[in-house]
């Protein structure tokens, strides 16, 4: 067999490859090849054989060992994407330092470059064949695509040229003069993306060369990568029509306008040396009509000529691909292979068994990119062997089910988890190893020790007494015999509550959290580290609560919150006090921008050993004569924002959490708390991607919420809160939750929520659509807030309307919060006067 091997010295000023052609029979033993060079750091750029590289920096001699083997035994492995924040949230801190003006753009770029380099090295060391690039983002990968296409809304004042940080971050966060673009959930995950705003007049132009820049960056490090682009059709389907054309404009009508930019990007990547490009088209897993499916056919037919000399993979994830979409996908022109999620999309396997295009590659996503449980390697290997029998050994690539963006970074950084639970888990770094181990096993190089340890961990988890609590299982099973509704209708309850609370029209409130200062975080950190006593901790938290209470009273807010100074996170705080939960020290996952969350791990049956919030809520209520909200996180949100056990149905776990929250609600009521908010910020997030599965999910999710408060008195007012999703399509389920008051995000999404009421939906409970976006540092004016409230009054009754921000204020600074809330209260005061006249 003739073999050409290229080596590139890793030297900043030397970018040429040196080809060496040798001939070796495939049956030959390992060949040693010695090379003497003025540059000691050699790395193999390409070879059909496995290459081991050994270097002697003193003698400038590199020793390479080549082991011939047949093509059939090649290990084919692939990672869809990887977390970008860094193992210690390096990107988060770099971003926030840059936004605060404490560091330069160059400082931020250096941190980003180091993170990318480390990720590529990690995957190279793990022998991953297809390593992704362009999955890093300073804020969001969809926003990156908007920048690539030059689709900047006019309000940001972009005049052309390469898009820089000023315009990029203004779109993401807003600035002093203009609001940010809408942010919403990425499919059914807790990640948020920046929604493109597209109208008939948008001028697409190649305005960000990030994809090719990152490919070249990796190449200079000696790493060949697969550039990843969000596909053109999914980009359009995930966008929204620009203001003023919402009801008349077809986003897919822009397809012909964006494809020339994609052609430019592909051409530039090909010119840089890319041989494989990954197009993410996740909307293929959704319910698409004939016109939408036809758009895929048209797009890739148009792109086919630019794919000449390239391999192209279309990646899907988060669910199975419907039969018609599968037929469309596997018929696309110019496409070399397809990526499928076999964790959440098991039905796709049946389609592949029935028919798979001859000669195409199958990227099999068998390692879960959305949860932290160790892969059942034996079961995955069985699936892979079944697929191998269908598509052929040389056409099968082992992959992750989706980007590892949605899981924690590295289990090696965890000291908080005990040994048993740790053995059950795999974070992103470990999942990369699982992909490699499965690929090796498929190639006949099974690591028996790794597989044996994995089997032991799987058995340990199944048999551990920590997982099962028979009393909890029995109580949850009994919930199915009732729908758990409050005895009185919402209108009668609101009358009873008004008599007790005596609130003015357009009552004002906030969503729960107040700014978490550096000093406050220090107090919590020192208490956890046993550096201050419990007495000192309680004293500090009481002082913070008193400050927040007085602050709200001075602003003249009607229904107060205690600010949640004792809470690190709205889910983790509760999970830490519930049985069946485990917690990490560094299991951070990006939610949006620099915002990271540390999801709890639900490993067993859930119960509440003792009250969780009663002490703090009672303390806060004792500081004021105004109503003080008891603040809880609802069962569906706790479920959807945790890493959930995968050994029983999700609804069973949710019912267990609901029972625990029910106990807390009733204890708050007994303690004299008359307003209790049970946040369900993530209810919409968990909605399945396919309409055929919506009813089942919504039935048990809404039921779980009603379980929490079905036993309280009519005079106890139950609030809930939702944010950053499209709620219009589930409005009837929201009504069925039977809450007394719902506060809901509205301003960031450009008041899209109000359209459902304009279309005739009647809502009889209290409702507070948010009047300003809290995820932007921008301070809204009194006039802007008053205008928003007037728009609400045009479609909602005065006696049910509440006034509040979009969401909690935890991430903001007091310098932003005080003027924003002052303007909100003053706007209400103005409108009350007008309404009185």
CSV table of N, CA and C in Angstrom, one decimal, residues 80-85 91 95 132-151 168-169 171-172 181-196 208 210-211 214 227-232 234-236 238-239 262 278-283 315 317-318 369-370 402-407 589-595:
chain,number,residue,atom,x,y,z
A,80,UNK,N,-20.5,16.4,18.4
A,80,UNK,CA,-21.4,17.4,17.8
A,80,UNK,C,-21.0,18.8,18.2
A,81,UNK,N,-20.6,19.0,19.5
A,81,UNK,CA,-20.3,20.3,20.0
A,81,UNK,C,-19.8,20.1,21.4
A,82,UNK,N,-19.3,21.2,22.0
A,82,UNK,CA,-18.7,21.1,23.4
A,82,UNK,C,-19.0,22.3,24.2
A,83,UNK,N,-19.1,22.2,25.5
A,83,UNK,CA,-19.3,23.4,26.4
A,83,UNK,C,-18.2,24.5,26.1
A,84,UNK,N,-18.6,25.7,26.1
A,84,UNK,CA,-17.7,26.8,25.8
A,84,UNK,C,-17.3,27.6,27.0
A,85,UNK,N,-18.0,27.5,28.1
A,85,UNK,CA,-17.7,28.4,29.3
A,85,UNK,C,-16.3,28.1,29.9
A,91,UNK,N,-14.8,31.7,30.7
A,91,UNK,CA,-15.4,32.7,29.7
A,91,UNK,C,-16.4,33.6,30.4
A,95,UNK,N,-16.0,37.6,30.1
A,95,UNK,CA,-17.1,38.4,29.5
A,95,UNK,C,-17.6,39.5,30.5
A,132,UNK,N,-15.1,19.1,16.3
A,132,UNK,CA,-15.8,20.3,15.8
A,132,UNK,C,-15.1,21.6,16.0
A,133,UNK,N,-15.3,22.6,15.1
A,133,UNK,CA,-14.9,24.0,15.3
A,133,UNK,C,-16.1,24.9,15.0
A,134,UNK,N,-16.0,26.1,15.4
A,134,UNK,CA,-17.1,27.1,15.3
A,134,UNK,C,-18.3,26.7,16.2
A,135,UNK,N,-18.1,25.9,17.2
A,135,UNK,CA,-19.2,25.7,18.2
A,135,UNK,C,-19.0,26.6,19.4
A,136,UNK,N,-17.8,27.2,19.4
A,136,UNK,CA,-17.6,28.2,20.5
A,136,UNK,C,-18.4,29.5,20.1
A,137,UNK,N,-18.9,30.2,21.1
A,137,UNK,CA,-19.5,31.5,20.9
A,137,UNK,C,-19.3,32.4,22.1
A,138,UNK,N,-19.2,33.7,21.8
A,138,UNK,CA,-19.1,34.6,22.9
A,138,UNK,C,-20.4,34.9,23.6
A,139,UNK,N,-21.5,34.6,22.9
A,139,UNK,CA,-22.8,34.7,23.6
A,139,UNK,C,-23.7,33.6,23.2
A,140,UNK,N,-23.8,33.3,21.8
A,140,UNK,CA,-24.8,32.4,21.4
A,140,UNK,C,-24.5,32.0,19.9
A,141,UNK,N,-24.7,30.7,19.6
A,141,UNK,CA,-24.3,30.3,18.2
A,141,UNK,C,-25.3,30.8,17.2
A,142,UNK,N,-26.6,31.0,17.5
A,142,UNK,CA,-27.5,31.6,16.6
A,142,UNK,C,-27.2,33.0,16.3
A,143,UNK,N,-26.8,33.8,17.4
A,143,UNK,CA,-26.4,35.1,17.2
A,143,UNK,C,-25.1,35.2,16.3
A,144,UNK,N,-24.2,34.2,16.4
A,144,UNK,CA,-23.1,34.1,15.6
A,144,UNK,C,-23.5,34.0,14.1
A,145,UNK,N,-24.5,33.2,13.9
A,145,UNK,CA,-25.0,33.0,12.5
A,145,UNK,C,-25.6,34.3,12.0
A,146,UNK,N,-26.4,35.0,12.8
A,146,UNK,CA,-26.9,36.3,12.4
A,146,UNK,C,-25.8,37.3,12.0
A,147,UNK,N,-24.7,37.2,12.8
A,147,UNK,CA,-23.5,38.1,12.5
A,147,UNK,C,-22.9,37.6,11.2
A,148,UNK,N,-22.8,36.3,11.0
A,148,UNK,CA,-22.2,35.8,9.7
A,148,UNK,C,-23.0,36.3,8.5
A,149,UNK,N,-24.3,36.3,8.7
A,149,UNK,CA,-25.2,36.7,7.5
A,149,UNK,C,-25.4,38.2,7.4
A,150,UNK,N,-24.8,39.0,8.4
A,150,UNK,CA,-25.0,40.4,8.4
A,150,UNK,C,-26.4,40.9,8.6
A,151,UNK,N,-27.2,40.0,9.3
A,151,UNK,CA,-28.6,40.3,9.5
A,151,UNK,C,-28.9,41.1,10.8
A,168,UNK,N,-22.2,43.2,18.2
A,168,UNK,CA,-22.6,41.8,18.6
A,168,UNK,C,-23.2,41.8,20.0
A,169,UNK,N,-22.6,42.5,20.9
A,169,UNK,CA,-23.1,42.5,22.3
A,169,UNK,C,-24.3,43.4,22.5
A,171,UNK,N,-26.7,43.6,20.2
A,171,UNK,CA,-27.8,42.7,19.8
A,171,UNK,C,-28.2,41.8,20.9
A,172,UNK,N,-27.2,41.3,21.7
A,172,UNK,CA,-27.4,40.3,22.7
A,172,UNK,C,-28.0,40.9,24.0
A,181,UNK,N,-32.2,42.1,21.4
A,181,UNK,CA,-33.1,41.3,20.6
A,181,UNK,C,-33.8,40.3,21.5
A,182,UNK,N,-34.8,39.7,21.0
A,182,UNK,CA,-35.6,38.7,21.8
A,182,UNK,C,-34.7,37.5,22.1
A,183,UNK,N,-34.9,36.9,23.3
A,183,UNK,CA,-34.2,35.7,23.7
A,183,UNK,C,-35.3,34.6,24.1
A,184,UNK,N,-35.0,33.4,23.6
A,184,UNK,CA,-36.0,32.4,23.9
A,184,UNK,C,-35.3,31.0,24.0
A,185,UNK,N,-36.0,30.0,24.5
A,185,UNK,CA,-35.4,28.7,24.8
A,185,UNK,C,-35.0,28.0,23.5
A,186,UNK,N,-33.9,27.4,23.5
A,186,UNK,CA,-33.4,26.6,22.4
A,186,UNK,C,-34.1,25.2,22.4
A,187,UNK,N,-35.1,25.0,21.6
A,187,UNK,CA,-35.9,23.8,21.6
A,187,UNK,C,-36.4,23.5,23.0
A,188,UNK,N,-36.2,22.3,23.5
A,188,UNK,CA,-36.7,22.0,24.9
A,188,UNK,C,-35.6,21.9,25.9
A,189,UNK,N,-34.6,22.8,25.7
A,189,UNK,CA,-33.5,22.8,26.7
A,189,UNK,C,-33.6,24.1,27.6
A,190,UNK,N,-32.7,24.2,28.5
A,190,UNK,CA,-32.6,25.4,29.3
A,190,UNK,C,-31.6,26.4,28.7
A,191,UNK,N,-31.1,26.1,27.6
A,191,UNK,CA,-30.2,27.1,26.9
A,191,UNK,C,-31.1,28.1,26.1
A,192,UNK,N,-30.7,29.4,26.1
A,192,UNK,CA,-31.5,30.4,25.4
A,192,UNK,C,-30.7,30.9,24.2
A,193,UNK,N,-31.4,31.2,23.1
A,193,UNK,CA,-30.7,31.8,21.9
A,193,UNK,C,-31.3,33.1,21.6
A,194,UNK,N,-30.6,33.9,20.9
A,194,UNK,CA,-31.0,35.2,20.5
A,194,UNK,C,-31.8,35.1,19.2
A,195,UNK,N,-33.0,35.5,19.2
A,195,UNK,CA,-33.9,35.2,18.0
A,195,UNK,C,-33.7,36.2,16.9
A,196,UNK,N,-33.3,35.8,15.7
A,196,UNK,CA,-33.1,36.7,14.6
A,196,UNK,C,-34.4,37.4,14.2
A,208,UNK,N,-19.2,38.2,9.1
A,208,UNK,CA,-18.4,37.6,10.2
A,208,UNK,C,-17.7,36.4,9.7
A,210,UNK,N,-15.9,34.3,11.4
A,210,UNK,CA,-15.6,33.5,12.6
A,210,UNK,C,-15.4,32.0,12.2
A,211,UNK,N,-16.2,31.4,11.4
A,211,UNK,CA,-16.1,30.0,11.1
A,211,UNK,C,-14.8,29.6,10.5
A,214,UNK,N,-11.8,30.3,13.0
A,214,UNK,CA,-11.6,29.3,14.0
A,214,UNK,C,-11.0,28.0,13.4
A,227,UNK,N,-15.7,22.3,10.6
A,227,UNK,CA,-16.5,23.5,10.9
A,227,UNK,C,-18.0,23.2,11.0
A,228,UNK,N,-18.6,23.8,12.0
A,228,UNK,CA,-20.1,23.6,12.2
A,228,UNK,C,-20.8,24.9,11.9
A,229,UNK,N,-21.8,24.8,11.1
A,229,UNK,CA,-22.7,25.9,10.7
A,229,UNK,C,-24.1,25.5,11.0
A,230,UNK,N,-24.9,26.5,11.6
A,230,UNK,CA,-26.3,26.3,11.7
A,230,UNK,C,-26.9,26.4,10.2
A,231,UNK,N,-27.6,25.3,9.8
A,231,UNK,CA,-28.1,25.2,8.5
A,231,UNK,C,-29.0,26.4,8.1
A,232,UNK,N,-29.1,26.7,6.8
A,232,UNK,CA,-29.9,27.8,6.4
A,232,UNK,C,-31.4,27.7,6.6
A,234,UNK,N,-33.0,25.8,9.1
A,234,UNK,CA,-33.2,25.9,10.5
A,234,UNK,C,-33.1,27.3,11.0
A,235,UNK,N,-32.0,28.0,10.4
A,235,UNK,CA,-31.8,29.4,10.8
A,235,UNK,C,-33.1,30.3,10.6
A,236,UNK,N,-33.7,30.1,9.4
A,236,UNK,CA,-34.9,30.9,9.1
A,236,UNK,C,-36.1,30.4,9.9
A,238,UNK,N,-36.1,29.3,12.8
A,238,UNK,CA,-35.9,29.7,14.2
A,238,UNK,C,-35.9,31.2,14.4
A,239,UNK,N,-36.1,31.9,13.3
A,239,UNK,CA,-36.2,33.4,13.4
A,239,UNK,C,-37.6,33.8,13.6
A,262,UNK,N,-24.0,31.6,2.4
A,262,UNK,CA,-23.6,30.3,2.8
A,262,UNK,C,-22.6,29.8,1.8
A,278,UNK,N,-20.1,20.4,8.8
A,278,UNK,CA,-21.3,20.0,9.5
A,278,UNK,C,-22.4,21.1,9.5
A,279,UNK,N,-23.5,20.8,8.9
A,279,UNK,CA,-24.6,21.7,9.0
A,279,UNK,C,-25.6,21.2,10.0
A,280,UNK,N,-25.9,22.0,11.0
A,280,UNK,CA,-26.9,21.6,12.0
A,280,UNK,C,-28.3,22.0,11.5
A,281,UNK,N,-29.2,21.1,11.4
A,281,UNK,CA,-30.6,21.3,10.9
A,281,UNK,C,-31.5,20.7,11.9
A,282,UNK,N,-31.5,21.1,13.2
A,282,UNK,CA,-32.3,20.5,14.2
A,282,UNK,C,-33.8,20.6,14.0
A,283,UNK,N,-34.2,21.6,13.2
A,283,UNK,CA,-35.7,21.7,13.0
A,283,UNK,C,-36.3,20.6,12.3
A,315,UNK,N,-26.7,17.4,10.6
A,315,UNK,CA,-26.8,16.9,12.0
A,315,UNK,C,-28.2,17.3,12.5
A,317,UNK,N,-30.9,16.6,16.1
A,317,UNK,CA,-30.8,16.2,17.5
A,317,UNK,C,-32.1,16.6,18.3
A,318,UNK,N,-32.2,16.1,19.5
A,318,UNK,CA,-33.2,16.4,20.4
A,318,UNK,C,-34.5,15.5,20.3
A,369,UNK,N,-26.0,13.8,25.1
A,369,UNK,CA,-25.4,15.1,25.3
A,369,UNK,C,-26.2,16.0,26.2
A,370,UNK,N,-27.3,15.5,26.8
A,370,UNK,CA,-28.1,16.3,27.6
A,370,UNK,C,-28.3,15.8,29.1
A,402,UNK,N,-26.2,15.1,20.8
A,402,UNK,CA,-26.3,16.5,20.4
A,402,UNK,C,-25.0,17.1,21.0
A,403,UNK,N,-24.9,18.4,20.9
A,403,UNK,CA,-23.8,19.1,21.5
A,403,UNK,C,-23.7,18.8,23.0
A,404,UNK,N,-22.5,18.7,23.5
A,404,UNK,CA,-22.3,18.5,24.9
A,404,UNK,C,-22.4,19.9,25.7
A,405,UNK,N,-22.8,20.9,25.0
A,405,UNK,CA,-23.1,22.2,25.6
A,405,UNK,C,-24.1,22.1,26.8
A,406,UNK,N,-24.9,21.1,26.7
A,406,UNK,CA,-26.0,21.0,27.7
A,406,UNK,C,-25.7,20.2,28.9
A,407,UNK,N,-24.4,19.8,29.0
A,407,UNK,CA,-24.0,19.0,30.2
A,407,UNK,C,-22.9,19.7,30.9
A,589,UNK,N,-23.5,24.8,33.8
A,589,UNK,CA,-24.0,24.7,32.4
A,589,UNK,C,-24.4,26.0,32.0
A,590,UNK,N,-24.1,26.4,30.7
A,590,UNK,CA,-24.5,27.7,30.2
A,590,UNK,C,-26.0,27.8,30.0
A,591,UNK,N,-26.6,28.9,30.5
A,591,UNK,CA,-28.1,29.1,30.3
A,591,UNK,C,-28.2,30.1,29.2
A,592,UNK,N,-27.5,31.2,29.2
A,592,UNK,CA,-27.5,32.2,28.2
A,592,UNK,C,-26.3,33.2,28.4
A,593,UNK,N,-25.7,33.7,27.4
A,593,UNK,CA,-24.6,34.7,27.6
A,593,UNK,C,-23.6,34.2,28.6
A,594,UNK,N,-23.3,35.0,29.7
A,594,UNK,CA,-22.4,34.6,30.7
A,594,UNK,C,-23.1,33.9,31.9
A,595,UNK,N,-24.4,33.7,31.8
A,595,UNK,CA,-25.2,33.2,32.9
A,595,UNK,C,-25.1,31.6,32.9
